[in-house]
Structures are given as C-alpha cells and as structure tokens.
Amino acid sequence: MSALPSGKVVLLRGAQRNTPPIEWLCEQVARNRFIPVPPSERCFVGDGDFRAVGAEFLGHFVRIGGLKPTDRVLEIGCGIGRMALPLTQYLTGAYDGLDIVEDGIAWCRETITPAYPEFRFHHIDAANALYNPDGRLDAARAALPMRTGVYDFVILTSVFTHLRQAETEHYVAEIARVLRPGGRCFASLFLVDHAARTALKDGATRPVFVDGPGPEFIADPDAPNGAVAYDEGFFLGLCAANGLRPAAPVVRGGWSGRENAESYQDLLVLEKTETVR
C-alpha cells in the first residue's frame, strides 16, 4: 500500500495473470493491516473483525456464489465497505455499492473510490426504522437507481434480516430487474425451514424469534427491523415468482442451532432465469 499526496489510500491488487487460490487470497486480505478500517465511531455493520469478516465473505462469494473476477457487481446494503474492500483485491469488473446510511457511503467515496475508480458508491434515502428512520423514500416502493439487466452478481449480506415483508417483496423484484439473465444473487439471511422452525418454537435460535404463523418472524416487536427471519417456502416462492431460482442448495447457518455451520446466517444463491418486466 502507498499513500497518495492527498492522503488517500491506494490498495495493491494481486497479479491477475496467475490468480491465486481464493483461500490464499482471503487469508492475505484478512491479515493485511494496510487495508483501511473505518473509525469505530463510524462503523455500523455489526460485530466481528472488520477485515476478517470481509475476507470470509469474499471466499463465500467465489466458492458458493460462483463470483468471477470479470463480473459486474451490485452490492445492496454495502454499509461502510466491509465487503467492497476485499473485492478490490479480486474484481476486475465494475462494482456499485448502495446503502441507506449516508455516512457509510461518504467514507467509501473518500477511502475506496480514489484508489479504485471502478468502485462507485450511491446513497438512497430509503426509510428504515433501524438504520435510516428519517429517510424520505418508502423502502417498499423506491426503485433502485440502477439500470435494468446490467449486473452479473448482486450481493446482500444481512439485508433481508432488517426488512419487513412488503420491503422484501419489493427488493426481490428489484434484484430480478437489475440482474441480467443468468446473473446471480448472493444473500445471507435467516430462512426458516423445518429444522429452524422447531428451534424457533423451542426458543433455541440466535436471536430468539417470536413464534407465529409467518411468513416473517420478528425477534423484538418493539424494534421489528432489528432482526427478521422468513419462512423458506414463502421466500423461495417469492423469488420464483420473479424469475429467480436457487442455483445451489442453501448453506445452513448456525443461528438455528445447527452444529458445525459454515456461517452464522444461511447463505442463499439465486440465479436469474428469465427476463422480468
């Protein structure tokens, strides 16, 4: 890494002719102290080591999602760049990050875009009781400011976990709109299958969700956007209705009490199968 005269950070991308195994790259990203980390007072994206979590998900995107270096990527809910920073070391295609928290977008524009102009960040002022309570736009209606059918890969890490049903229905339709046919969506979320429903009824999930008929399950009725789970049949049916089908089996997370899980949340990869109008 070197610093520009302006003080901005330049990140070094690995050689592209002989791309190293993704495991090696993720290890290097996790250990690279020169990859910038936002100040703690500006970070709002959850627990865990900032670099290590980003590196872990880079591995998931490639191994589970089939992300290619040349893909054009849209990340919905990019936060403050936790996934974007590792992606700078892998992607040669374009990247757009979108978030409702304006300060996170500002940090990414200040820190990442000057070194990587192909990494662009966009603020959408959609309301969310947890992250943007004063937002001007209705999240269940606002169109994403992206063109139709241009993205190869869409990322949502722990976004559906903070959306209510009407918002989720709208976002799924928008994902289908912006993906090209054959494009993929990678999402981490809480999916309630039979085993998870049993754990939910027993109060054995993390977080503990209030049992009910579904299709959405809320952890805290006083702060419903804090953690939301969805009935798996409902969610996959919604995706299918928008031309999105699972591209691989769901990778089950440890939130529902499963042992030796690969991740905390469930990991779902969807593929666009038809043009959605």
mmCIF file of C-alpha atoms in Angstrom:
data_model
loop_
_atom_site.group_PDB
_atom_site.id
_atom_site.type_symbol
_atom_site.label_atom_id
_atom_site.label_comp_id
_atom_site.label_asym_id
_atom_site.label_seq_id
_atom_site.Cartn_x
_atom_site.Cartn_y
_atom_site.Cartn_z
ATOM 1 C CA MET A 1 0.000 0.000 0.000
ATOM 2 C CA SER A 2 1.108 3.578 -0.632
ATOM 3 C CA ALA A 3 -0.446 6.915 0.141
ATOM 4 C CA LEU A 4 -1.397 9.495 -2.450
ATOM 5 C CA PRO A 5 -0.313 13.102 -1.838
ATOM 6 C CA SER A 6 -3.917 13.808 -0.853
ATOM 7 C CA GLY A 7 -3.624 11.241 1.919
ATOM 8 C CA LYS A 8 -5.953 8.784 0.221
ATOM 9 C CA VAL A 9 -5.110 5.101 0.390
ATOM 10 C CA VAL A 10 -4.017 3.018 -2.592
ATOM 11 C CA LEU A 11 -4.628 -0.711 -2.210
ATOM 12 C CA LEU A 12 -2.483 -3.142 -4.148
ATOM 13 C CA ARG A 13 -4.332 -5.682 -6.261
ATOM 14 C CA GLY A 14 -2.817 -9.108 -6.724
ATOM 15 C CA ALA A 15 -1.412 -10.196 -10.064
ATOM 16 C CA GLN A 16 -4.223 -11.056 -12.459
ATOM 17 C CA ARG A 17 -2.339 -13.334 -14.854
ATOM 18 C CA ASN A 18 -1.963 -16.065 -12.274
ATOM 19 C CA THR A 19 -4.858 -15.610 -9.879
ATOM 20 C CA PRO A 20 -4.008 -17.356 -6.584
ATOM 21 C CA PRO A 21 -6.413 -19.816 -4.981
ATOM 22 C CA ILE A 22 -9.235 -17.950 -3.279
ATOM 23 C CA GLU A 23 -8.311 -19.389 0.114
ATOM 24 C CA TRP A 24 -4.848 -17.855 -0.163
ATOM 25 C CA LEU A 25 -6.250 -14.509 -1.235
ATOM 26 C CA CYS A 26 -8.749 -14.426 1.624
ATOM 27 C CA GLU A 27 -6.009 -15.198 4.115
ATOM 28 C CA GLN A 28 -3.896 -12.343 2.773
ATOM 29 C CA VAL A 29 -6.834 -9.918 2.906
ATOM 30 C CA ALA A 30 -7.675 -10.864 6.491
ATOM 31 C CA ARG A 31 -4.077 -10.297 7.618
ATOM 32 C CA ASN A 32 -3.345 -7.170 5.585
ATOM 33 C CA ARG A 33 -3.114 -4.359 8.122
ATOM 34 C CA PHE A 34 -2.848 -1.832 5.305
ATOM 35 C CA ILE A 35 -6.444 -2.397 4.213
ATOM 36 C CA PRO A 36 -8.227 0.558 5.819
ATOM 37 C CA VAL A 37 -10.737 0.084 8.619
ATOM 38 C CA PRO A 38 -13.306 2.796 9.378
ATOM 39 C CA PRO A 39 -13.142 4.522 12.768
ATOM 40 C CA SER A 40 -15.155 2.670 15.375
ATOM 41 C CA GLU A 41 -17.488 5.620 15.878
ATOM 42 C CA ARG A 42 -18.490 5.475 12.198
ATOM 43 C CA CYS A 43 -18.803 1.691 11.890
ATOM 44 C CA PHE A 44 -22.382 0.371 11.988
ATOM 45 C CA VAL A 45 -22.120 -3.002 10.235
ATOM 46 C CA GLY A 46 -22.107 -5.432 13.135
ATOM 47 C CA ASP A 47 -19.722 -7.439 15.253
ATOM 48 C CA GLY A 48 -16.501 -9.218 14.380
ATOM 49 C CA ASP A 49 -13.133 -8.272 12.969
ATOM 50 C CA PHE A 50 -13.773 -5.906 10.048
ATOM 51 C CA ARG A 51 -11.092 -7.317 7.720
ATOM 52 C CA ALA A 52 -11.621 -10.961 8.692
ATOM 53 C CA VAL A 53 -15.385 -10.877 8.123
ATOM 54 C CA GLY A 54 -14.926 -9.241 4.732
ATOM 55 C CA ALA A 55 -12.311 -11.818 3.747
ATOM 56 C CA GLU A 56 -14.581 -14.667 4.881
ATOM 57 C CA PHE A 57 -17.392 -13.445 2.656
ATOM 58 C CA LEU A 58 -15.100 -12.932 -0.308
ATOM 59 C CA GLY A 59 -14.485 -16.675 -0.073
ATOM 60 C CA HIS A 60 -18.232 -17.338 0.130
ATOM 61 C CA PHE A 61 -18.930 -15.164 -2.926
ATOM 62 C CA VAL A 62 -16.405 -17.099 -5.014
ATOM 63 C CA ARG A 63 -16.773 -20.672 -3.725
ATOM 64 C CA ILE A 64 -20.532 -20.733 -3.082
ATOM 65 C CA GLY A 65 -21.802 -17.956 -5.331
ATOM 66 C CA GLY A 66 -19.535 -18.510 -8.322
ATOM 67 C CA LEU A 67 -18.371 -14.883 -8.467
ATOM 68 C CA LYS A 68 -15.895 -14.261 -11.307
ATOM 69 C CA PRO A 69 -13.248 -11.519 -11.376
ATOM 70 C CA THR A 70 -14.813 -10.024 -14.514
ATOM 71 C CA ASP A 71 -18.360 -9.822 -13.094
ATOM 72 C CA ARG A 72 -20.184 -6.536 -12.830
ATOM 73 C CA VAL A 73 -21.291 -6.413 -9.190
ATOM 74 C CA LEU A 74 -24.020 -4.557 -7.310
ATOM 75 C CA GLU A 75 -23.956 -4.680 -3.522
ATOM 76 C CA ILE A 76 -27.232 -3.654 -1.898
ATOM 77 C CA GLY A 77 -26.594 -2.608 1.685
ATOM 78 C CA CYS A 78 -22.855 -2.071 1.189
ATOM 79 C CA GLY A 79 -22.621 -0.330 4.562
ATOM 80 C CA ILE A 80 -19.187 1.118 5.128
ATOM 81 C CA GLY A 81 -17.257 -1.058 2.686
ATOM 82 C CA ARG A 82 -16.658 -4.244 4.646
ATOM 83 C CA MET A 83 -17.319 -6.386 1.549
ATOM 84 C CA ALA A 84 -16.158 -3.843 -1.025
ATOM 85 C CA LEU A 85 -12.604 -3.611 0.319
ATOM 86 C CA PRO A 86 -11.797 -7.333 -0.142
ATOM 87 C CA LEU A 87 -13.485 -7.228 -3.544
ATOM 88 C CA THR A 88 -10.975 -4.586 -4.688
ATOM 89 C CA GLN A 89 -8.368 -7.329 -4.492
ATOM 90 C CA TYR A 90 -10.359 -9.739 -6.680
ATOM 91 C CA LEU A 91 -12.618 -7.925 -9.118
ATOM 92 C CA THR A 92 -11.502 -6.564 -12.464
ATOM 93 C CA GLY A 93 -15.072 -5.689 -13.459
ATOM 94 C CA ALA A 94 -17.156 -2.777 -12.199
ATOM 95 C CA TYR A 95 -18.708 -2.529 -8.729
ATOM 96 C CA ASP A 96 -21.591 -0.397 -7.463
ATOM 97 C CA GLY A 97 -22.383 -0.169 -3.762
ATOM 98 C CA LEU A 98 -25.722 1.117 -2.500
ATOM 99 C CA ASP A 99 -26.766 1.956 1.059
ATOM 100 C CA ILE A 100 -29.298 3.990 3.028
ATOM 101 C CA VAL A 101 -26.718 5.236 5.564
ATOM 102 C CA GLU A 102 -25.205 8.358 4.040
ATOM 103 C CA ASP A 103 -22.138 8.474 6.298
ATOM 104 C CA GLY A 104 -21.095 4.959 5.250
ATOM 105 C CA ILE A 105 -21.318 5.935 1.590
ATOM 106 C CA ALA A 106 -19.299 9.083 2.307
ATOM 107 C CA TRP A 107 -16.494 7.048 3.912
ATOM 108 C CA CYS A 108 -16.393 4.639 0.964
ATOM 109 C CA ARG A 109 -16.259 7.504 -1.517
ATOM 110 C CA GLU A 110 -13.452 9.147 0.439
ATOM 111 C CA THR A 111 -11.408 5.997 1.018
ATOM 112 C CA ILE A 112 -12.044 3.459 -1.756
ATOM 113 C CA THR A 113 -13.110 5.257 -4.940
ATOM 114 C CA PRO A 114 -9.988 7.487 -5.271
ATOM 115 C CA ALA A 115 -7.839 4.334 -5.432
ATOM 116 C CA TYR A 116 -10.360 2.273 -7.409
ATOM 117 C CA PRO A 117 -12.493 4.494 -9.680
ATOM 118 C CA GLU A 118 -14.390 1.427 -10.910
ATOM 119 C CA PHE A 119 -15.785 1.092 -7.371
ATOM 120 C CA ARG A 120 -18.681 3.537 -7.115
ATOM 121 C CA PHE A 121 -20.940 4.172 -4.131
ATOM 122 C CA HIS A 122 -24.509 5.506 -4.099
ATOM 123 C CA HIS A 123 -26.804 6.735 -1.339
ATOM 124 C CA ILE A 124 -30.541 6.035 -1.460
ATOM 125 C CA ASP A 125 -32.565 7.855 1.193
ATOM 126 C CA ALA A 126 -34.965 4.985 1.902
ATOM 127 C CA ALA A 127 -36.513 4.848 5.353
ATOM 128 C CA ASN A 128 -35.623 2.086 7.795
ATOM 129 C CA ALA A 129 -36.534 2.268 11.468
ATOM 130 C CA LEU A 130 -33.138 0.873 12.487
ATOM 131 C CA TYR A 131 -30.652 2.470 10.077
ATOM 132 C CA ASN A 132 -32.368 5.485 8.497
ATOM 133 C CA PRO A 133 -35.523 6.423 10.428
ATOM 134 C CA ASP A 134 -35.799 9.862 8.785
ATOM 135 C CA GLY A 135 -35.452 8.599 5.215
ATOM 136 C CA ARG A 136 -37.624 10.365 2.640
ATOM 137 C CA LEU A 137 -38.399 7.340 0.478
ATOM 138 C CA ASP A 138 -40.645 4.365 1.191
ATOM 139 C CA ALA A 139 -38.378 1.294 1.060
ATOM 140 C CA ALA A 140 -41.310 -0.809 -0.154
ATOM 141 C CA ARG A 141 -41.748 1.408 -3.227
ATOM 142 C CA ALA A 142 -38.495 3.183 -4.088
ATOM 143 C CA ALA A 143 -36.800 1.852 -7.220
ATOM 144 C CA LEU A 144 -33.083 1.170 -7.024
ATOM 145 C CA PRO A 145 -31.169 3.825 -9.012
ATOM 146 C CA MET A 146 -29.640 1.185 -11.307
ATOM 147 C CA ARG A 147 -30.319 0.238 -14.913
ATOM 148 C CA THR A 148 -32.238 -2.901 -15.832
ATOM 149 C CA GLY A 149 -30.418 -6.133 -16.688
ATOM 150 C CA VAL A 150 -26.807 -4.964 -16.356
ATOM 151 C CA TYR A 151 -25.409 -6.834 -13.333
ATOM 152 C CA ASP A 152 -23.808 -10.271 -13.255
ATOM 153 C CA PHE A 153 -23.792 -10.581 -9.464
ATOM 154 C CA VAL A 154 -25.855 -8.921 -6.722
ATOM 155 C CA ILE A 155 -24.801 -9.111 -3.058
ATOM 156 C CA LEU A 156 -26.968 -8.646 0.039
ATOM 157 C CA THR A 157 -25.280 -9.586 3.321
ATOM 158 C CA SER A 158 -27.710 -9.335 6.251
ATOM 159 C CA VAL A 159 -30.112 -7.032 4.403
ATOM 160 C CA PHE A 160 -33.271 -9.154 4.338
ATOM 161 C CA THR A 161 -32.666 -9.634 8.071
ATOM 162 C CA HIS A 162 -33.719 -5.985 8.546
ATOM 163 C CA LEU A 163 -36.584 -5.738 6.032
ATOM 164 C CA ARG A 164 -40.277 -6.282 6.646
ATOM 165 C CA GLN A 165 -42.395 -8.306 4.238
ATOM 166 C CA ALA A 166 -43.526 -5.507 1.897
ATOM 167 C CA GLU A 167 -39.950 -4.228 1.637
ATOM 168 C CA THR A 168 -38.612 -7.717 0.986
ATOM 169 C CA GLU A 169 -41.138 -8.294 -1.779
ATOM 170 C CA HIS A 170 -40.101 -5.036 -3.435
ATOM 171 C CA TYR A 171 -36.362 -5.686 -3.111
ATOM 172 C CA VAL A 172 -36.655 -9.168 -4.633
ATOM 173 C CA ALA A 173 -38.452 -7.684 -7.646
ATOM 174 C CA GLU A 174 -35.765 -5.000 -7.974
ATOM 175 C CA ILE A 175 -32.970 -7.577 -7.770
ATOM 176 C CA ALA A 176 -34.605 -9.532 -10.572
ATOM 177 C CA ARG A 177 -34.909 -6.324 -12.591
ATOM 178 C CA VAL A 178 -31.250 -5.290 -12.387
ATOM 179 C CA LEU A 179 -29.776 -8.779 -12.941
ATOM 180 C CA ARG A 180 -29.022 -9.933 -16.452
ATOM 181 C CA PRO A 181 -30.419 -13.362 -17.474
ATOM 182 C CA GLY A 182 -28.064 -15.937 -15.966
ATOM 183 C CA GLY A 183 -26.862 -13.470 -13.341
ATOM 184 C CA ARG A 184 -26.695 -14.470 -9.695
ATOM 185 C CA CYS A 185 -27.689 -13.043 -6.338
ATOM 186 C CA PHE A 186 -25.874 -13.969 -3.126
ATOM 187 C CA ALA A 187 -27.772 -13.304 0.113
ATOM 188 C CA SER A 188 -27.163 -14.055 3.770
ATOM 189 C CA LEU A 189 -30.384 -14.203 5.779
ATOM 190 C CA PHE A 190 -32.485 -16.191 8.259
ATOM 191 C CA LEU A 191 -34.516 -18.859 6.417
ATOM 192 C CA VAL A 192 -36.980 -20.869 8.488
ATOM 193 C CA ASP A 193 -37.096 -24.458 7.224
ATOM 194 C CA HIS A 194 -38.499 -27.381 9.230
ATOM 195 C CA ALA A 195 -35.446 -27.710 11.498
ATOM 196 C CA ALA A 196 -35.251 -23.956 12.107
ATOM 197 C CA ARG A 197 -38.995 -23.844 12.860
ATOM 198 C CA THR A 198 -38.543 -26.473 15.551
ATOM 199 C CA ALA A 199 -35.673 -24.486 17.056
ATOM 200 C CA LEU A 200 -37.731 -21.305 16.820
ATOM 201 C CA LYS A 201 -40.636 -22.885 18.714
ATOM 202 C CA ASP A 202 -38.191 -24.070 21.385
ATOM 203 C CA GLY A 203 -36.601 -20.626 21.707
ATOM 204 C CA ALA A 204 -33.287 -22.111 20.608
ATOM 205 C CA THR A 205 -32.448 -19.716 17.768
ATOM 206 C CA ARG A 206 -29.929 -16.862 17.947
ATOM 207 C CA PRO A 207 -31.526 -14.359 18.061
ATOM 208 C CA VAL A 208 -34.695 -15.713 19.637
ATOM 209 C CA PHE A 209 -37.625 -15.031 17.298
ATOM 210 C CA VAL A 210 -41.249 -14.725 18.385
ATOM 211 C CA ASP A 211 -43.135 -17.774 17.153
ATOM 212 C CA GLY A 212 -46.097 -17.155 14.906
ATOM 213 C CA PRO A 213 -47.749 -18.098 11.618
ATOM 214 C CA GLY A 214 -45.167 -16.328 9.454
ATOM 215 C CA PRO A 215 -44.151 -15.720 6.783
ATOM 216 C CA GLU A 216 -41.993 -13.213 8.698
ATOM 217 C CA PHE A 217 -40.711 -13.771 12.220
ATOM 218 C CA ILE A 218 -39.600 -10.869 14.409
ATOM 219 C CA ALA A 219 -37.108 -11.041 17.253
ATOM 220 C CA ASP A 220 -38.186 -7.855 19.021
ATOM 221 C CA PRO A 221 -41.721 -6.494 18.439
ATOM 222 C CA ASP A 222 -40.605 -3.125 19.840
ATOM 223 C CA ALA A 223 -37.841 -2.910 17.211
ATOM 224 C CA PRO A 224 -39.135 -5.075 14.355
ATOM 225 C CA ASN A 225 -36.379 -4.144 11.883
ATOM 226 C CA GLY A 226 -33.718 -5.338 14.318
ATOM 227 C CA ALA A 227 -33.883 -8.978 13.194
ATOM 228 C CA VAL A 228 -36.313 -10.576 10.735
ATOM 229 C CA ALA A 229 -36.490 -14.212 9.600
ATOM 230 C CA TYR A 230 -38.581 -15.569 6.722
ATOM 231 C CA ASP A 231 -40.372 -18.822 6.095
ATOM 232 C CA GLU A 232 -38.241 -20.575 3.486
ATOM 233 C CA GLY A 233 -41.158 -21.696 1.327
ATOM 234 C CA PHE A 234 -42.523 -18.154 1.223
ATOM 235 C CA PHE A 235 -39.166 -16.596 0.401
ATOM 236 C CA LEU A 236 -38.226 -19.061 -2.342
ATOM 237 C CA GLY A 237 -41.736 -18.815 -3.775
ATOM 238 C CA LEU A 238 -41.387 -15.031 -3.903
ATOM 239 C CA CYS A 239 -38.069 -15.403 -5.694
ATOM 240 C CA ALA A 240 -39.504 -17.914 -8.164
ATOM 241 C CA ALA A 241 -42.366 -15.557 -8.981
ATOM 242 C CA ASN A 242 -39.728 -13.007 -10.002
ATOM 243 C CA GLY A 243 -37.691 -15.392 -12.143
ATOM 244 C CA LEU A 244 -35.088 -16.226 -9.504
ATOM 245 C CA ARG A 245 -34.342 -19.834 -8.582
ATOM 246 C CA PRO A 246 -31.786 -21.408 -6.232
ATOM 247 C CA ALA A 247 -28.525 -22.059 -8.057
ATOM 248 C CA ALA A 248 -27.229 -24.319 -5.264
ATOM 249 C CA PRO A 249 -28.511 -25.872 -2.037
ATOM 250 C CA VAL A 250 -28.924 -23.447 0.855
ATOM 251 C CA VAL A 251 -25.861 -23.366 3.108
ATOM 252 C CA ARG A 252 -27.407 -23.566 6.572
ATOM 253 C CA GLY A 253 -26.153 -21.201 9.243
ATOM 254 C CA GLY A 254 -25.612 -21.717 12.930
ATOM 255 C CA TRP A 255 -28.306 -19.216 14.004
ATOM 256 C CA SER A 256 -30.889 -22.018 14.104
ATOM 257 C CA GLY A 257 -28.830 -24.244 16.392
ATOM 258 C CA ARG A 258 -27.105 -26.324 13.725
ATOM 259 C CA GLU A 259 -23.655 -27.508 14.741
ATOM 260 C CA ASN A 260 -20.512 -27.040 12.650
ATOM 261 C CA ALA A 261 -22.242 -24.500 10.411
ATOM 262 C CA GLU A 262 -20.100 -22.704 7.840
ATOM 263 C CA SER A 263 -21.582 -19.317 8.715
ATOM 264 C CA TYR A 264 -23.860 -17.635 11.240
ATOM 265 C CA GLN A 265 -26.673 -16.817 8.806
ATOM 266 C CA ASP A 266 -27.975 -19.001 5.993
ATOM 267 C CA LEU A 267 -26.342 -18.443 2.600
ATOM 268 C CA LEU A 268 -28.550 -18.472 -0.494
ATOM 269 C CA VAL A 269 -27.522 -18.182 -4.150
ATOM 270 C CA LEU A 270 -30.213 -17.353 -6.710
ATOM 271 C CA GLU A 271 -29.975 -17.314 -10.496
ATOM 272 C CA LYS A 272 -31.994 -15.134 -12.877
ATOM 273 C CA THR A 273 -33.817 -17.490 -15.222
ATOM 274 C CA GLU A 274 -35.985 -15.164 -17.262
ATOM 275 C CA THR A 275 -36.469 -11.523 -18.129
ATOM 276 C CA VAL A 276 -38.682 -9.752 -15.586
ATOM 277 C CA ARG A 277 -40.675 -6.783 -16.892
#
